[in-house]
PDB file of C-alpha atoms in Angstrom:
ATOM      1  CA  HIS U  30       0.980  17.921   8.068  1.00 39.00           C
ATOM      2  CA  SER U  31      -0.077  18.905  11.579  1.00 37.00           C
ATOM      3  CA  PHE U  32      -1.843  16.653  14.047  1.00 35.00           C
ATOM      4  CA  PRO U  33      -3.338  18.770  16.896  1.00 38.00           C
ATOM      5  CA  THR U  34      -3.759  16.876  20.148  1.00 37.00           C
ATOM      6  CA  ARG U  35      -5.369  17.577  23.537  1.00 36.00           C
ATOM      7  CA  ARG U  36      -4.022  16.569  26.912  1.00 37.00           C
ATOM      8  CA  SER U  37      -6.662  14.678  28.868  1.00 37.00           C
ATOM      9  CA  SER U  38      -5.817  16.614  32.060  1.00 39.00           C
ATOM     10  CA  ASP U  39      -6.750  20.108  30.928  1.00 40.00           C
ATOM     11  CA  LEU U  40      -7.745  19.713  27.273  1.00 39.00           C
ATOM     12  CA  SER U  41      -5.392  22.548  26.305  1.00 42.00           C
ATOM     13  CA  LEU U  42      -4.523  22.443  22.633  1.00 43.00           C
ATOM     14  CA  HIS U  43      -0.965  21.543  21.688  1.00 46.00           C
ATOM     15  CA  LYS U  44       0.281  21.494  18.127  1.00 55.00           C
ATOM     16  CA  LYS U  45       2.514  18.652  17.105  1.00 62.00           C
ATOM     17  CA  SER U  46       3.842  18.282  13.576  1.00 64.00           C
ATOM     18  CA  VAL U  47       5.111  15.328  11.634  1.00 58.00           C
ATOM     19  CA  PHE U  48       7.007  15.911   8.390  1.00 55.00           C
ATOM     20  CA  LEU U  49       6.035  13.643   5.511  1.00 55.00           C
ATOM     21  CA  HIS U  50       8.515  13.447   2.644  1.00 60.00           C
ATOM     22  CA  ASN U  51       7.628  13.199  -1.022  1.00 65.00           C
ATOM     23  CA  VAL U  52       7.031   9.616  -2.067  1.00 59.00           C
ATOM     24  CA  PRO U  53       7.182   8.746  -5.798  1.00 63.00           C
ATOM     25  CA  LEU U  54       4.430   6.639  -7.296  1.00 63.00           C
ATOM     26  CA  LEU U  55       7.058   4.242  -8.629  1.00 63.00           C
ATOM     27  CA  THR U  56       8.908   2.682  -5.724  1.00 63.00           C
ATOM     28  CA  TYR U  57       9.650  -0.865  -6.886  1.00 78.00           C
ATOM     29  CA  PRO U  58      13.230  -0.737  -8.219  1.00 90.00           C
ATOM     30  CA  CYS U  59      14.308  -1.633 -11.733  1.00 94.00           C
ATOM     31  CA  LEU U  60      16.861  -4.339 -12.403  1.00 96.00           C
ATOM     32  CA  ASP U  61      20.541  -3.397 -12.222  1.00 97.00           C
ATOM     33  CA  ILE U  62      22.249  -1.677 -15.130  1.00 98.00           C
ATOM     34  CA  THR U  63      24.124  -4.101 -17.394  1.00 97.00           C
ATOM     35  CA  GLU U  64      26.183  -3.941 -20.584  1.00 97.00           C
ATOM     36  CA  SER U  65      22.969  -4.463 -22.548  1.00 98.00           C
ATOM     37  CA  THR U  66      21.322  -1.379 -21.017  1.00 98.00           C
ATOM     38  CA  PRO U  67      21.075   1.310 -23.715  1.00 98.00           C
ATOM     39  CA  MET U  68      23.642   4.116 -23.596  1.00 98.00           C
ATOM     40  CA  ARG U  69      20.878   6.461 -22.511  1.00 98.00           C
ATOM     41  CA  ILE U  70      20.210   9.331 -20.101  1.00 98.00           C
ATOM     42  CA  LEU U  71      16.695  10.020 -18.819  1.00 98.00           C
ATOM     43  CA  PHE U  72      14.881  13.197 -17.840  1.00 98.00           C
ATOM     44  CA  VAL U  73      11.360  12.980 -16.388  1.00 97.00           C
ATOM     45  CA  GLY U  74       9.251  16.061 -15.731  1.00 95.00           C
ATOM     46  CA  ASN U  75       6.689  18.555 -17.006  1.00 95.00           C
ATOM     47  CA  ILE U  76       8.642  20.554 -19.566  1.00 95.00           C
ATOM     48  CA  ASP U  77       6.010  23.291 -19.598  1.00 95.00           C
ATOM     49  CA  PHE U  78       6.985  24.035 -15.973  1.00 95.00           C
ATOM     50  CA  PHE U  79       9.554  26.822 -16.342  1.00 95.00           C
ATOM     51  CA  PRO U  80      12.315  25.483 -14.017  1.00 95.00           C
ATOM     52  CA  ASN U  81      12.189  22.138 -15.854  1.00 96.00           C
ATOM     53  CA  LYS U  82      12.212  23.809 -19.257  1.00 96.00           C
ATOM     54  CA  GLU U  83      15.030  26.159 -18.325  1.00 97.00           C
ATOM     55  CA  GLY U  84      17.198  23.391 -16.897  1.00 97.00           C
ATOM     56  CA  LEU U  85      16.540  20.946 -19.708  1.00 97.00           C
ATOM     57  CA  VAL U  86      17.230  23.467 -22.475  1.00 97.00           C
ATOM     58  CA  HIS U  87      20.444  24.464 -20.732  1.00 98.00           C
ATOM     59  CA  PHE U  88      21.459  20.820 -20.424  1.00 98.00           C
ATOM     60  CA  VAL U  89      20.813  20.124 -24.094  1.00 98.00           C
ATOM     61  CA  GLU U  90      22.617  23.257 -25.271  1.00 97.00           C
ATOM     62  CA  TYR U  91      25.675  23.244 -23.022  1.00 98.00           C
ATOM     63  CA  ILE U  92      26.117  19.847 -21.326  1.00 98.00           C
ATOM     64  CA  TYR U  93      24.781  17.224 -23.699  1.00 98.00           C
ATOM     65  CA  PRO U  94      27.213  18.215 -26.510  1.00 98.00           C
ATOM     66  CA  ILE U  95      30.172  17.545 -24.180  1.00 98.00           C
ATOM     67  CA  ILE U  96      28.779  14.101 -23.359  1.00 98.00           C
ATOM     68  CA  LYS U  97      27.999  13.432 -27.024  1.00 98.00           C
ATOM     69  CA  GLN U  98      31.545  14.312 -28.036  1.00 98.00           C
ATOM     70  CA  ARG U  99      32.956  11.741 -25.608  1.00 98.00           C
ATOM     71  CA  ILE U 100      30.244   9.091 -26.105  1.00 98.00           C
ATOM     72  CA  PRO U 101      28.833   9.539 -29.645  1.00 98.00           C
ATOM     73  CA  THR U 102      26.177   6.845 -29.200  1.00 98.00           C
ATOM     74  CA  VAL U 103      24.572   8.450 -26.142  1.00 98.00           C
ATOM     75  CA  GLU U 104      20.858   9.256 -26.223  1.00 98.00           C
ATOM     76  CA  LEU U 105      18.687  11.505 -24.085  1.00 98.00           C
ATOM     77  CA  ASN U 106      15.070  10.460 -23.554  1.00 98.00           C
ATOM     78  CA  ILE U 107      12.735  13.169 -22.265  1.00 98.00           C
ATOM     79  CA  VAL U 108       9.473  12.055 -20.684  1.00 97.00           C
ATOM     80  CA  GLY U 109       6.720  14.461 -19.631  1.00 96.00           C
ATOM     81  CA  MET U 110       4.198  16.995 -20.839  1.00 95.00           C
ATOM     82  CA  CYS U 111       5.423  19.432 -23.497  1.00 94.00           C
ATOM     83  CA  LYS U 112       2.719  21.562 -25.108  1.00 94.00           C
ATOM     84  CA  ASP U 113       5.266  24.181 -26.125  1.00 93.00           C
ATOM     85  CA  GLN U 114       5.855  23.129 -29.724  1.00 94.00           C
ATOM     86  CA  GLU U 115       8.739  25.529 -30.207  1.00 95.00           C
ATOM     87  CA  THR U 116      10.654  24.007 -27.307  1.00 95.00           C
ATOM     88  CA  LYS U 117       9.724  20.493 -28.399  1.00 95.00           C
ATOM     89  CA  SER U 118      10.996  21.129 -31.935  1.00 95.00           C
ATOM     90  CA  LYS U 119      14.160  22.742 -30.620  1.00 94.00           C
ATOM     91  CA  LEU U 120      14.958  19.752 -28.426  1.00 96.00           C
ATOM     92  CA  SER U 121      13.970  17.126 -30.989  1.00 95.00           C
ATOM     93  CA  ALA U 122      16.212  18.688 -33.641  1.00 95.00           C
ATOM     94  CA  ILE U 123      19.316  17.660 -31.723  1.00 96.00           C
ATOM     95  CA  SER U 124      20.792  14.296 -32.640  1.00 96.00           C
ATOM     96  CA  GLY U 125      20.083  11.628 -30.044  1.00 97.00           C
ATOM     97  CA  VAL U 126      17.459  13.652 -28.158  1.00 98.00           C
ATOM     98  CA  ASN U 127      14.022  12.018 -28.049  1.00 98.00           C
ATOM     99  CA  VAL U 128      11.062  14.016 -26.716  1.00 97.00           C
ATOM    100  CA  LEU U 129       8.583  11.256 -25.853  1.00 97.00           C
ATOM    101  CA  GLY U 130       5.853  13.157 -24.016  1.00 95.00           C
ATOM    102  CA  PHE U 131       3.737  10.845 -21.868  1.00 94.00           C
ATOM    103  CA  VAL U 132       4.612   7.148 -22.030  1.00 95.00           C
ATOM    104  CA  ASP U 133       2.426   4.154 -21.243  1.00 93.00           C
ATOM    105  CA  ILE U 134       4.913   2.439 -18.923  1.00 94.00           C
ATOM    106  CA  LEU U 135       7.293   4.865 -17.239  1.00 95.00           C
ATOM    107  CA  ARG U 136       9.166   2.060 -15.507  1.00 95.00           C
ATOM    108  CA  GLU U 137      10.436   0.856 -18.888  1.00 97.00           C
ATOM    109  CA  GLU U 138      12.107   4.216 -19.476  1.00 97.00           C
ATOM    110  CA  TYR U 139      13.948   3.895 -16.190  1.00 97.00           C
ATOM    111  CA  GLN U 140      14.841   0.274 -16.934  1.00 98.00           C
ATOM    112  CA  ASN U 141      16.333   1.280 -20.283  1.00 98.00           C
ATOM    113  CA  CYS U 142      18.551   4.114 -19.096  1.00 98.00           C
ATOM    114  CA  ARG U 143      21.919   4.259 -17.352  1.00 98.00           C
ATOM    115  CA  ALA U 144      21.504   7.554 -15.509  1.00 98.00           C
ATOM    116  CA  VAL U 145      18.832  10.061 -14.519  1.00 98.00           C
ATOM    117  CA  ILE U 146      19.492  13.798 -14.735  1.00 98.00           C
ATOM    118  CA  VAL U 147      18.055  16.601 -12.590  1.00 98.00           C
ATOM    119  CA  PRO U 148      19.356  19.835 -14.186  1.00 98.00           C
ATOM    120  CA  LEU U 149      17.416  22.351 -12.086  1.00 97.00           C
ATOM    121  CA  TYR U 150      18.688  25.877 -11.441  1.00 96.00           C
ATOM    122  CA  HIS U 151      15.579  27.500  -9.986  1.00 92.00           C
ATOM    123  CA  GLY U 152      12.453  26.363  -8.164  1.00 80.00           C
ATOM    124  CA  SER U 153      11.210  25.640  -4.683  1.00 72.00           C
ATOM    125  CA  GLY U 154      10.526  22.560  -2.596  1.00 70.00           C
ATOM    126  CA  THR U 155      12.015  19.141  -3.226  1.00 76.00           C
ATOM    127  CA  SER U 156      12.322  17.535  -6.629  1.00 85.00           C
ATOM    128  CA  ILE U 157      10.271  14.372  -7.054  1.00 88.00           C
ATOM    129  CA  LYS U 158      12.363  13.428 -10.097  1.00 93.00           C
ATOM    130  CA  PHE U 159      15.446  13.207  -7.866  1.00 95.00           C
ATOM    131  CA  ILE U 160      13.977  10.721  -5.412  1.00 94.00           C
ATOM    132  CA  GLU U 161      12.070   8.823  -8.106  1.00 94.00           C
ATOM    133  CA  GLY U 162      15.315   8.164  -9.984  1.00 96.00           C
ATOM    134  CA  ILE U 163      16.879   6.835  -6.794  1.00 96.00           C
ATOM    135  CA  MET U 164      13.862   4.660  -6.013  1.00 95.00           C
ATOM    136  CA  MET U 165      14.097   3.226  -9.513  1.00 96.00           C
ATOM    137  CA  ASN U 166      17.627   1.964  -8.765  1.00 97.00           C
ATOM    138  CA  ARG U 167      19.301   4.410 -11.123  1.00 98.00           C
ATOM    139  CA  PRO U 168      22.223   6.751 -10.411  1.00 98.00           C
ATOM    140  CA  VAL U 169      21.297  10.428 -10.428  1.00 98.00           C
ATOM    141  CA  VAL U 170      23.253  13.483 -11.576  1.00 98.00           C
ATOM    142  CA  SER U 171      21.848  16.661 -10.079  1.00 98.00           C
ATOM    143  CA  THR U 172      22.507  20.316  -9.479  1.00 98.00           C
ATOM    144  CA  GLN U 173      22.331  21.657  -5.918  1.00 96.00           C
ATOM    145  CA  ILE U 174      18.766  22.906  -6.499  1.00 96.00           C
ATOM    146  CA  GLY U 175      17.696  19.488  -7.750  1.00 96.00           C
ATOM    147  CA  ALA U 176      19.083  17.763  -4.653  1.00 95.00           C
ATOM    148  CA  ARG U 177      17.756  20.356  -2.210  1.00 93.00           C
ATOM    149  CA  GLY U 178      15.977  18.890   0.794  1.00 90.00           C
ATOM    150  CA  PHE U 179      17.621  15.473   0.472  1.00 92.00           C
ATOM    151  CA  ASN U 180      21.062  16.362   1.832  1.00 89.00           C
ATOM    152  CA  ASN U 181      20.349  14.897   5.264  1.00 90.00           C
ATOM    153  CA  PHE U 182      19.825  11.487   3.699  1.00 93.00           C
ATOM    154  CA  PHE U 183      22.048  11.276   0.624  1.00 96.00           C
ATOM    155  CA  HIS U 184      25.715  12.277   0.446  1.00 97.00           C
ATOM    156  CA  ALA U 185      26.941  14.013  -2.688  1.00 97.00           C
ATOM    157  CA  ASN U 186      29.199  11.902  -4.922  1.00 97.00           C
ATOM    158  CA  GLN U 187      28.537   8.851  -2.797  1.00 97.00           C
ATOM    159  CA  HIS U 188      24.796   8.303  -3.224  1.00 98.00           C
ATOM    160  CA  TYR U 189      24.330  10.673  -6.182  1.00 98.00           C
ATOM    161  CA  CYS U 190      26.518  12.885  -8.352  1.00 98.00           C
ATOM    162  CA  LEU U 191      26.453  16.601  -7.555  1.00 98.00           C
ATOM    163  CA  ALA U 192      27.329  18.973 -10.402  1.00 98.00           C
ATOM    164  CA  ASN U 193      28.395  22.550  -9.698  1.00 97.00           C
ATOM    165  CA  SER U 194      29.266  23.372 -13.305  1.00 98.00           C
ATOM    166  CA  ASP U 195      28.407  22.272 -16.830  1.00 98.00           C
ATOM    167  CA  GLN U 196      31.738  20.477 -17.217  1.00 98.00           C
ATOM    168  CA  GLU U 197      31.270  18.680 -13.901  1.00 98.00           C
ATOM    169  CA  PHE U 198      27.744  17.634 -14.899  1.00 98.00           C
ATOM    170  CA  ALA U 199      29.053  16.218 -18.176  1.00 98.00           C
ATOM    171  CA  ASN U 200      31.945  14.429 -16.457  1.00 98.00           C
ATOM    172  CA  HIS U 201      29.607  12.761 -13.970  1.00 98.00           C
ATOM    173  CA  ALA U 202      27.259  11.646 -16.740  1.00 98.00           C
ATOM    174  CA  VAL U 203      30.099  10.202 -18.818  1.00 98.00           C
ATOM    175  CA  ASN U 204      31.485   8.319 -15.816  1.00 98.00           C
ATOM    176  CA  LEU U 205      28.097   6.825 -14.962  1.00 98.00           C
ATOM    177  CA  LEU U 206      27.462   5.832 -18.560  1.00 98.00           C
ATOM    178  CA  SER U 207      30.816   4.094 -18.947  1.00 97.00           C
ATOM    179  CA  ASP U 208      31.646   2.768 -15.458  1.00 98.00           C
ATOM    180  CA  LEU U 209      28.885   0.250 -14.807  1.00 97.00           C
ATOM    181  CA  ASP U 210      30.338  -1.097 -11.557  1.00 97.00           C
ATOM    182  CA  ASN U 211      30.351   2.373 -10.020  1.00 97.00           C
ATOM    183  CA  SER U 212      26.880   3.147 -11.393  1.00 98.00           C
ATOM    184  CA  VAL U 213      25.361  -0.031  -9.974  1.00 98.00           C
ATOM    185  CA  LEU U 214      27.004   0.480  -6.583  1.00 98.00           C
ATOM    186  CA  MET U 215      25.899   4.108  -6.303  1.00 98.00           C
ATOM    187  CA  ALA U 216      22.345   3.243  -7.303  1.00 98.00           C
ATOM    188  CA  LYS U 217      22.152   0.375  -4.811  1.00 97.00           C
ATOM    189  CA  MET U 218      23.474   2.414  -1.870  1.00 98.00           C
ATOM    190  CA  ALA U 219      21.087   5.257  -2.602  1.00 97.00           C
ATOM    191  CA  TYR U 220      18.120   2.936  -3.020  1.00 96.00           C
ATOM    192  CA  GLU U 221      18.692   1.313   0.379  1.00 95.00           C
ATOM    193  CA  ILE U 222      18.529   4.734   2.010  1.00 94.00           C
ATOM    194  CA  GLY U 223      15.528   5.690  -0.089  1.00 92.00           C
ATOM    195  CA  LYS U 224      13.693   2.507   0.877  1.00 89.00           C
ATOM    196  CA  THR U 225      14.054   3.398   4.555  1.00 89.00           C
ATOM    197  CA  HIS U 226      12.862   6.994   4.284  1.00 85.00           C
ATOM    198  CA  PHE U 227      10.972   7.504   1.007  1.00 80.00           C
ATOM    199  CA  SER U 228       9.053   4.303   0.291  1.00 62.00           C
ATOM    200  CA  LYS U 229       5.279   4.095   0.466  1.00 59.00           C
ATOM    201  CA  GLN U 230       5.638   1.823   3.481  1.00 62.00           C
ATOM    202  CA  SER U 231       7.735   4.380   5.363  1.00 61.00           C
ATOM    203  CA  PHE U 232       5.095   7.010   4.585  1.00 54.00           C
ATOM    204  CA  TYR U 233       2.308   4.770   5.884  1.00 55.00           C
ATOM    205  CA  ASP U 234       4.313   3.955   9.028  1.00 59.00           C
ATOM    206  CA  VAL U 235       4.741   7.640   9.913  1.00 60.00           C
ATOM    207  CA  VAL U 236       1.050   8.356   9.367  1.00 63.00           C
ATOM    208  CA  THR U 237      -0.043   5.306  11.362  1.00 69.00           C
ATOM    209  CA  LYS U 238       2.233   6.076  14.311  1.00 69.00           C
ATOM    210  CA  SER U 239       1.090   9.707  14.343  1.00 70.00           C
ATOM    211  CA  ILE U 240      -2.581   8.750  14.372  1.00 69.00           C
ATOM    212  CA  GLU U 241      -1.956   6.202  17.128  1.00 68.00           C
ATOM    213  CA  ALA U 242      -0.140   8.836  19.207  1.00 71.00           C
ATOM    214  CA  VAL U 243      -3.050  11.249  18.834  1.00 72.00           C
ATOM    215  CA  ALA U 244      -5.548   8.545  19.732  1.00 73.00           C
ATOM    216  CA  GLU U 245      -3.632   7.634  22.894  1.00 75.00           C
ATOM    217  CA  GLN U 246      -3.779  11.228  24.089  1.00 74.00           C
TER     218      GLN U 246
END
């Protein structure tokens, strides 16, 4: 977003830019994960969008079975548009995978999961599902593409889990599902950073300061 300004001395036009990060609609964090939190992984996104579909299908075919073998009770809830009935049927046919489509209260899906996954292998820009998971106080497992654009704020395997292979993705998910102390700590550390840079208030502050700077000039 560019805010052109003019110097009062000569009125020559100077371009000044302020970068505004993605801000998820949901920014009030969920309660911490506890023993009573379902043994559940969450994916949120438009499945008809090819990068989401590609990544999710790959996850279900190659990563989820590894997790399922180690934690038989694990579930995967998938939230988001899916008009492709073939893909929907393919995903739903797998034990423990629930394709929910749109849900009335998205926050409840975050509250009732232990980890959020971002299995993206192609695409551009930053992934809103990555930062939304963090702002919901949930640990995130992501590929490099899914975490792209956030590296200056969040450190891999400290504030989120970075997976460079299917086995590594599965290992991270299993650890987050079973080690609640680590999951809660990771989620809390990431949320504190997210609150500073990706909350609605931080967005408003940047806009307000930019407008005030333009007005002064």
